[in-house]
């Protein structure tokens, strides 16, 4: 049987991305459909989450599936030393799909190689977060009317931020120009800049975050400095307040600009920005429900004709 897992956004072609956006639009029009009646979805979260876990669980519930899983690995037998392989094999005999977040890069790929059921990567370390990328792409498409030829500014923790890594790779099909705004300690890693060069993706790097620099942005993608990924907490203290978006910085931005953030935010977007019509991060999180309904249906082999 074809492995329908979603481990990396690079598993999706351009056509597949556009197809998944189309499917998400159908779910936004009508999210309550009993398409997965009788299915069981397992959500295994080895790291904390609010949006990803709850939106996957809501997606499953609205599609008529039932949900099992855990949000605290300390309450599972992994705390007694059970390996990830054994955990995945066990849960595979209970559930039809496993949605997993893990702190180790590559954990989702490993799980997909041992599991007889599809794995959906809900974030693996600083590596990939493909379902977040699908909701980001859906949000960009909804707000810009296209994915083509956009100026996308990625701001903050570009070193550890898996959402920006996944987004960058997905956009290779759509001729973007990226602007990477980060301090030296959190710059976009060389491997992703190499990926840009190999895929003819234009990019510019900045260390300043000013009104002038963001004036040409179509999408301003803010990110949190990820305290949990720093091995040196002094370094985290040095960079944690480095960029804060304030409402007055938006005065000369493009009318079509939308501000995205995968959330949670800490202090990198001031609260006065929330009232701006350019703030889109809460709608973005809502779009996650529809994008994840599409993902669950797809990994379970449902096609567009099945959902229409
Ligand atoms: N965006 C995101 O992954 O949020 P959570 O950590 O709350 O799931």
GROMACS .gro file of C-alpha atoms and ligand atoms in nm:
model
  316
    1UNK     CA    1   0.000   0.000   0.000
    2UNK     CA    2   0.120   0.353  -0.080
    3UNK     CA    3   0.261   0.522   0.230
    4UNK     CA    4   0.028   0.820   0.282
    5UNK     CA    5   0.227   0.970   0.570
    6UNK     CA    6   0.294   1.344   0.582
    7UNK     CA    7   0.644   1.379   0.726
    8UNK     CA    8   0.789   1.674   0.534
    9UNK     CA    9   0.629   1.943   0.322
   10UNK     CA   10   0.865   1.829   0.047
   11UNK     CA   11   0.643   1.518   0.024
   12UNK     CA   12   0.396   1.748  -0.158
   13UNK     CA   13   0.430   1.861  -0.520
   14UNK     CA   14   0.300   2.201  -0.633
   15UNK     CA   15  -0.014   2.033  -0.767
   16UNK     CA   16  -0.066   1.854  -0.435
   17UNK     CA   17  -0.030   2.178  -0.238
   18UNK     CA   18  -0.292   2.350  -0.456
   19UNK     CA   19  -0.518   2.047  -0.431
   20UNK     CA   20  -0.491   2.049  -0.049
   21UNK     CA   21  -0.575   2.421  -0.043
   22UNK     CA   22  -0.881   2.348  -0.255
   23UNK     CA   23  -0.982   2.073  -0.013
   24UNK     CA   24  -0.934   2.305   0.287
   25UNK     CA   25  -1.165   2.559   0.120
   26UNK     CA   26  -1.436   2.293   0.099
   27UNK     CA   27  -1.395   2.212   0.467
   28UNK     CA   28  -1.409   2.581   0.559
   29UNK     CA   29  -1.744   2.603   0.375
   30UNK     CA   30  -1.875   2.302   0.570
   31UNK     CA   31  -1.653   2.157   0.846
   32UNK     CA   32  -1.906   1.915   0.995
   33UNK     CA   33  -1.906   1.601   0.782
   34UNK     CA   34  -1.908   1.241   0.905
   35UNK     CA   35  -1.649   1.134   0.648
   36UNK     CA   36  -1.429   0.951   0.902
   37UNK     CA   37  -1.703   0.771   1.090
   38UNK     CA   38  -1.554   0.458   1.255
   39UNK     CA   39  -1.193   0.579   1.229
   40UNK     CA   40  -0.964   0.633   1.530
   41UNK     CA   41  -0.701   0.908   1.527
   42UNK     CA   42  -0.413   0.894   1.778
   43UNK     CA   43  -0.246   1.219   1.884
   44UNK     CA   44   0.092   1.151   2.048
   45UNK     CA   45   0.245   1.474   2.176
   46UNK     CA   46   0.591   1.434   2.328
   47UNK     CA   47   0.619   1.816   2.338
   48UNK     CA   48   0.367   2.081   2.451
   49UNK     CA   49   0.107   2.215   2.208
   50UNK     CA   50  -0.218   2.409   2.212
   51UNK     CA   51  -0.318   2.474   1.851
   52UNK     CA   52  -0.176   2.177   1.666
   53UNK     CA   53  -0.313   1.910   1.898
   54UNK     CA   54  -0.650   2.073   1.960
   55UNK     CA   55  -0.708   2.158   1.594
   56UNK     CA   56  -0.621   1.804   1.483
   57UNK     CA   57  -0.854   1.668   1.751
   58UNK     CA   58  -1.129   1.912   1.651
   59UNK     CA   59  -1.077   1.818   1.287
   60UNK     CA   60  -1.114   1.449   1.374
   61UNK     CA   61  -1.422   1.512   1.587
   62UNK     CA   62  -1.593   1.726   1.324
   63UNK     CA   63  -1.527   1.450   1.069
   64UNK     CA   64  -1.688   1.188   1.294
   65UNK     CA   65  -1.368   1.007   1.400
   66UNK     CA   66  -1.274   0.926   1.758
   67UNK     CA   67  -0.952   1.041   1.921
   68UNK     CA   68  -0.706   0.869   2.155
   69UNK     CA   69  -0.364   0.988   2.267
   70UNK     CA   70  -0.162   1.185   2.516
   71UNK     CA   71  -0.035   1.536   2.564
   72UNK     CA   72   0.205   1.455   2.847
   73UNK     CA   73   0.459   1.179   2.777
   74UNK     CA   74   0.540   1.158   3.150
   75UNK     CA   75   0.204   0.983   3.191
   76UNK     CA   76   0.299   0.713   2.937
   77UNK     CA   77   0.530   0.413   2.935
   78UNK     CA   78   0.795   0.611   2.747
   79UNK     CA   79   0.878   0.746   3.095
   80UNK     CA   80   0.957   0.383   3.192
   81UNK     CA   81   1.196   0.351   2.899
   82UNK     CA   82   0.969   0.221   2.623
   83UNK     CA   83   1.125   0.303   2.287
   84UNK     CA   84   0.961   0.520   2.024
   85UNK     CA   85   0.950   0.220   1.789
   86UNK     CA   86   0.757   0.009   2.040
   87UNK     CA   87   0.521   0.295   2.120
   88UNK     CA   88   0.446   0.351   1.751
   89UNK     CA   89   0.393  -0.021   1.685
   90UNK     CA   90   0.155  -0.048   1.979
   91UNK     CA   91  -0.050   0.260   1.888
   92UNK     CA   92  -0.065   0.141   1.525
   93UNK     CA   93  -0.269  -0.153   1.641
   94UNK     CA   94  -0.524   0.080   1.803
   95UNK     CA   95  -0.550   0.371   1.557
   96UNK     CA   96  -0.587   0.434   1.184
   97UNK     CA   97  -0.361   0.743   1.180
   98UNK     CA   98  -0.094   0.870   1.422
   99UNK     CA   99  -0.041   1.245   1.457
  100UNK     CA  100   0.288   1.291   1.642
  101UNK     CA  101   0.493   1.579   1.779
  102UNK     CA  102   0.840   1.488   1.902
  103UNK     CA  103   1.142   1.681   2.024
  104UNK     CA  104   1.388   1.483   1.806
  105UNK     CA  105   1.451   1.587   1.446
  106UNK     CA  106   1.379   1.289   1.224
  107UNK     CA  107   1.144   1.119   1.474
  108UNK     CA  108   0.847   1.146   1.237
  109UNK     CA  109   1.044   0.999   0.946
  110UNK     CA  110   1.154   0.711   1.170
  111UNK     CA  111   0.795   0.654   1.286
  112UNK     CA  112   0.670   0.649   0.926
  113UNK     CA  113   0.924   0.380   0.843
  114UNK     CA  114   0.813   0.147   1.123
  115UNK     CA  115   0.438   0.218   1.136
  116UNK     CA  116   0.185   0.026   0.927
  117UNK     CA  117  -0.052   0.327   0.950
  118UNK     CA  118   0.004   0.683   0.820
  119UNK     CA  119   0.207   0.922   1.036
  120UNK     CA  120   0.138   1.296   1.034
  121UNK     CA  121   0.435   1.499   1.156
  122UNK     CA  122   0.304   1.761   1.400
  123UNK     CA  123   0.656   1.902   1.449
  124UNK     CA  124   0.991   1.726   1.496
  125UNK     CA  125   1.246   1.934   1.684
  126UNK     CA  126   1.372   2.230   1.480
  127UNK     CA  127   1.317   2.038   1.158
  128UNK     CA  128   0.968   2.041   1.000
  129UNK     CA  129   0.606   2.127   1.079
  130UNK     CA  130   0.425   2.043   0.755
  131UNK     CA  131   0.064   2.075   0.876
  132UNK     CA  132   0.150   2.426   1.000
  133UNK     CA  133   0.289   2.497   0.655
  134UNK     CA  134  -0.034   2.386   0.491
  135UNK     CA  135  -0.234   2.625   0.709
  136UNK     CA  136   0.023   2.899   0.641
  137UNK     CA  137  -0.007   2.842   0.266
  138UNK     CA  138  -0.385   2.841   0.293
  139UNK     CA  139  -0.371   3.168   0.489
  140UNK     CA  140  -0.137   3.328   0.236
  141UNK     CA  141  -0.355   3.213  -0.052
  142UNK     CA  142  -0.673   3.343   0.114
  143UNK     CA  143  -0.526   3.683   0.194
  144UNK     CA  144  -0.322   3.745  -0.122
  145UNK     CA  145  -0.535   3.559  -0.377
  146UNK     CA  146  -0.223   3.379  -0.502
  147UNK     CA  147   0.095   3.209  -0.382
  148UNK     CA  148   0.299   3.343  -0.674
  149UNK     CA  149   0.568   3.617  -0.669
  150UNK     CA  150   0.522   3.734  -0.310
  151UNK     CA  151   0.763   3.921  -0.084
  152UNK     CA  152   0.774   3.716   0.234
  153UNK     CA  153   0.959   3.852   0.536
  154UNK     CA  154   1.053   3.595   0.802
  155UNK     CA  155   1.136   3.758   1.134
  156UNK     CA  156   1.291   3.633   1.458
  157UNK     CA  157   1.417   3.286   1.538
  158UNK     CA  158   1.510   3.155   1.195
  159UNK     CA  159   1.761   2.909   1.339
  160UNK     CA  160   1.530   2.692   1.548
  161UNK     CA  161   1.194   2.786   1.395
  162UNK     CA  162   1.069   2.474   1.217
  163UNK     CA  163   0.769   2.662   1.074
  164UNK     CA  164   0.992   2.896   0.873
  165UNK     CA  165   1.201   2.605   0.747
  166UNK     CA  166   0.893   2.420   0.622
  167UNK     CA  167   0.742   2.735   0.468
  168UNK     CA  168   1.060   2.821   0.283
  169UNK     CA  169   1.073   2.473   0.127
  170UNK     CA  170   0.705   2.475   0.028
  171UNK     CA  171   0.734   2.813  -0.144
  172UNK     CA  172   0.999   2.685  -0.386
  173UNK     CA  173   0.721   2.625  -0.640
  174UNK     CA  174   0.590   2.983  -0.631
  175UNK     CA  175   0.878   3.223  -0.711
  176UNK     CA  176   0.891   3.412  -0.379
  177UNK     CA  177   1.145   3.666  -0.262
  178UNK     CA  178   1.233   3.599   0.101
  179UNK     CA  179   1.373   3.849   0.346
  180UNK     CA  180   1.534   3.686   0.650
  181UNK     CA  181   1.538   3.922   0.950
  182UNK     CA  182   1.730   3.772   1.242
  183UNK     CA  183   2.015   3.853   1.479
  184UNK     CA  184   2.345   3.672   1.425
  185UNK     CA  185   2.260   3.409   1.690
  186UNK     CA  186   1.934   3.309   1.515
  187UNK     CA  187   2.019   3.347   1.147
  188UNK     CA  188   1.869   3.118   0.886
  189UNK     CA  189   2.093   2.807   0.887
  190UNK     CA  190   2.330   2.763   0.594
  191UNK     CA  191   2.155   2.443   0.479
  192UNK     CA  192   1.832   2.639   0.411
  193UNK     CA  193   2.017   2.917   0.231
  194UNK     CA  194   2.181   2.649   0.019
  195UNK     CA  195   1.834   2.506  -0.047
  196UNK     CA  196   1.724   2.852  -0.168
  197UNK     CA  197   2.019   2.880  -0.404
  198UNK     CA  198   1.964   2.530  -0.541
  199UNK     CA  199   1.596   2.604  -0.603
  200UNK     CA  200   1.638   2.956  -0.748
  201UNK     CA  201   1.467   3.118  -0.447
  202UNK     CA  202   1.573   3.479  -0.403
  203UNK     CA  203   1.661   3.587  -0.048
  204UNK     CA  204   1.803   3.890   0.131
  205UNK     CA  205   1.933   3.887   0.489
  206UNK     CA  206   1.890   4.170   0.744
  207UNK     CA  207   1.975   4.217   1.107
  208UNK     CA  208   1.771   4.541   1.148
  209UNK     CA  209   1.393   4.524   1.188
  210UNK     CA  210   1.265   4.867   1.086
  211UNK     CA  211   0.967   5.032   0.919
  212UNK     CA  212   1.176   5.097   0.608
  213UNK     CA  213   1.283   4.736   0.570
  214UNK     CA  214   0.929   4.593   0.591
  215UNK     CA  215   0.772   4.854   0.357
  216UNK     CA  216   0.765   4.615   0.058
  217UNK     CA  217   0.634   4.310   0.245
  218UNK     CA  218   0.326   4.116   0.135
  219UNK     CA  219   0.359   3.873   0.424
  220UNK     CA  220   0.532   3.949   0.753
  221UNK     CA  221   0.584   3.617   0.929
  222UNK     CA  222   0.679   3.681   1.291
  223UNK     CA  223   0.822   3.404   1.510
  224UNK     CA  224   0.888   3.345   1.878
  225UNK     CA  225   1.241   3.301   2.013
  226UNK     CA  226   1.225   2.937   2.119
  227UNK     CA  227   1.363   2.922   2.469
  228UNK     CA  228   1.326   2.541   2.481
  229UNK     CA  229   1.577   2.493   2.197
  230UNK     CA  230   1.864   2.696   2.350
  231UNK     CA  231   2.139   2.500   2.524
  232UNK     CA  232   2.289   2.829   2.651
  233UNK     CA  233   2.021   3.028   2.841
  234UNK     CA  234   2.248   3.335   2.855
  235UNK     CA  235   2.226   3.343   2.477
  236UNK     CA  236   1.846   3.324   2.499
  237UNK     CA  237   1.845   3.618   2.744
  238UNK     CA  238   2.053   3.824   2.500
  239UNK     CA  239   1.817   3.774   2.205
  240UNK     CA  240   1.470   3.726   2.355
  241UNK     CA  241   1.357   4.091   2.318
  242UNK     CA  242   1.545   4.173   2.003
  243UNK     CA  243   1.250   4.232   1.765
  244UNK     CA  244   0.908   4.362   1.866
  245UNK     CA  245   0.650   4.458   1.602
  246UNK     CA  246   0.456   4.770   1.705
  247UNK     CA  247   0.149   4.916   1.536
  248UNK     CA  248   0.321   5.237   1.433
  249UNK     CA  249   0.568   5.034   1.224
  250UNK     CA  250   0.276   4.941   0.995
  251UNK     CA  251   0.192   5.295   0.882
  252UNK     CA  252   0.375   5.279   0.549
  253UNK     CA  253   0.330   4.911   0.473
  254UNK     CA  254   0.145   4.777   0.169
  255UNK     CA  255  -0.236   4.762   0.191
  256UNK     CA  256  -0.229   4.389   0.116
  257UNK     CA  257   0.024   4.317   0.393
  258UNK     CA  258  -0.086   4.049   0.637
  259UNK     CA  259   0.095   3.960   0.957
  260UNK     CA  260   0.124   3.591   1.029
  261UNK     CA  261   0.263   3.412   1.335
  262UNK     CA  262   0.242   3.038   1.405
  263UNK     CA  263   0.177   3.124   1.771
  264UNK     CA  264   0.221   3.113   2.063
  265UNK     CA  265   0.355   3.466   2.082
  266UNK     CA  266   0.552   3.589   2.378
  267UNK     CA  267   0.630   3.957   2.322
  268UNK     CA  268   0.736   3.980   1.957
  269UNK     CA  269   0.402   4.132   1.847
  270UNK     CA  270   0.280   4.418   2.067
  271UNK     CA  271  -0.086   4.391   2.168
  272UNK     CA  272  -0.176   4.714   1.986
  273UNK     CA  273  -0.112   4.531   1.655
  274UNK     CA  274  -0.405   4.296   1.724
  275UNK     CA  275  -0.655   4.569   1.625
  276UNK     CA  276  -0.491   4.627   1.288
  277UNK     CA  277  -0.674   4.485   0.984
  278UNK     CA  278  -0.330   4.360   0.878
  279UNK     CA  279  -0.309   4.128   1.182
  280UNK     CA  280  -0.408   3.781   1.063
  281UNK     CA  281  -0.255   3.540   1.316
  282UNK     CA  282  -0.575   3.438   1.495
  283UNK     CA  283  -0.757   3.370   1.166
  284UNK     CA  284  -0.442   3.184   1.056
  285UNK     CA  285  -0.473   2.951   1.356
  286UNK     CA  286  -0.841   2.899   1.276
  287UNK     CA  287  -0.748   2.802   0.921
  288UNK     CA  288  -0.552   2.517   1.080
  289UNK     CA  289  -0.875   2.333   1.147
  290UNK     CA  290  -0.966   2.320   0.776
  291UNK     CA  291  -0.614   2.245   0.657
  292UNK     CA  292  -0.591   1.958   0.906
  293UNK     CA  293  -0.930   1.819   0.806
  294UNK     CA  294  -0.791   1.800   0.453
  295UNK     CA  295  -0.471   1.630   0.576
  296UNK     CA  296  -0.655   1.366   0.781
  297UNK     CA  297  -0.882   1.282   0.487
  298UNK     CA  298  -0.590   1.268   0.247
  299UNK     CA  299  -0.372   1.034   0.456
  300UNK     CA  300  -0.675   0.807   0.497
  301UNK     CA  301  -0.712   0.786   0.119
  302UNK     CA  302  -1.020   1.006   0.068
  303UNK     CA  303  -1.019   1.198  -0.261
  304UNK     CA  304  -1.182   1.526  -0.358
  305UNK     CA  305  -1.480   1.340  -0.507
  306UNK     CA  306  -1.536   1.173  -0.169
  307UNK     CA  307  -1.573   1.506   0.012
  308UNK     CA  308  -1.786   1.694  -0.241
  309LIG     N1  309   0.181   2.673   1.590
  309LIG     C1  310   0.193   2.570   1.677
  309LIG     O1  311   0.255   2.467   1.646
  309LIG     O2  312   0.132   2.592   1.797
  309LIG     P1  313   0.126   2.488   1.915
  309LIG     O3  314   0.268   2.469   1.964
  309LIG     O4  315   0.037   2.550   2.019
  309LIG     O5  316   0.073   2.359   1.863
   0.00000   0.00000   0.00000
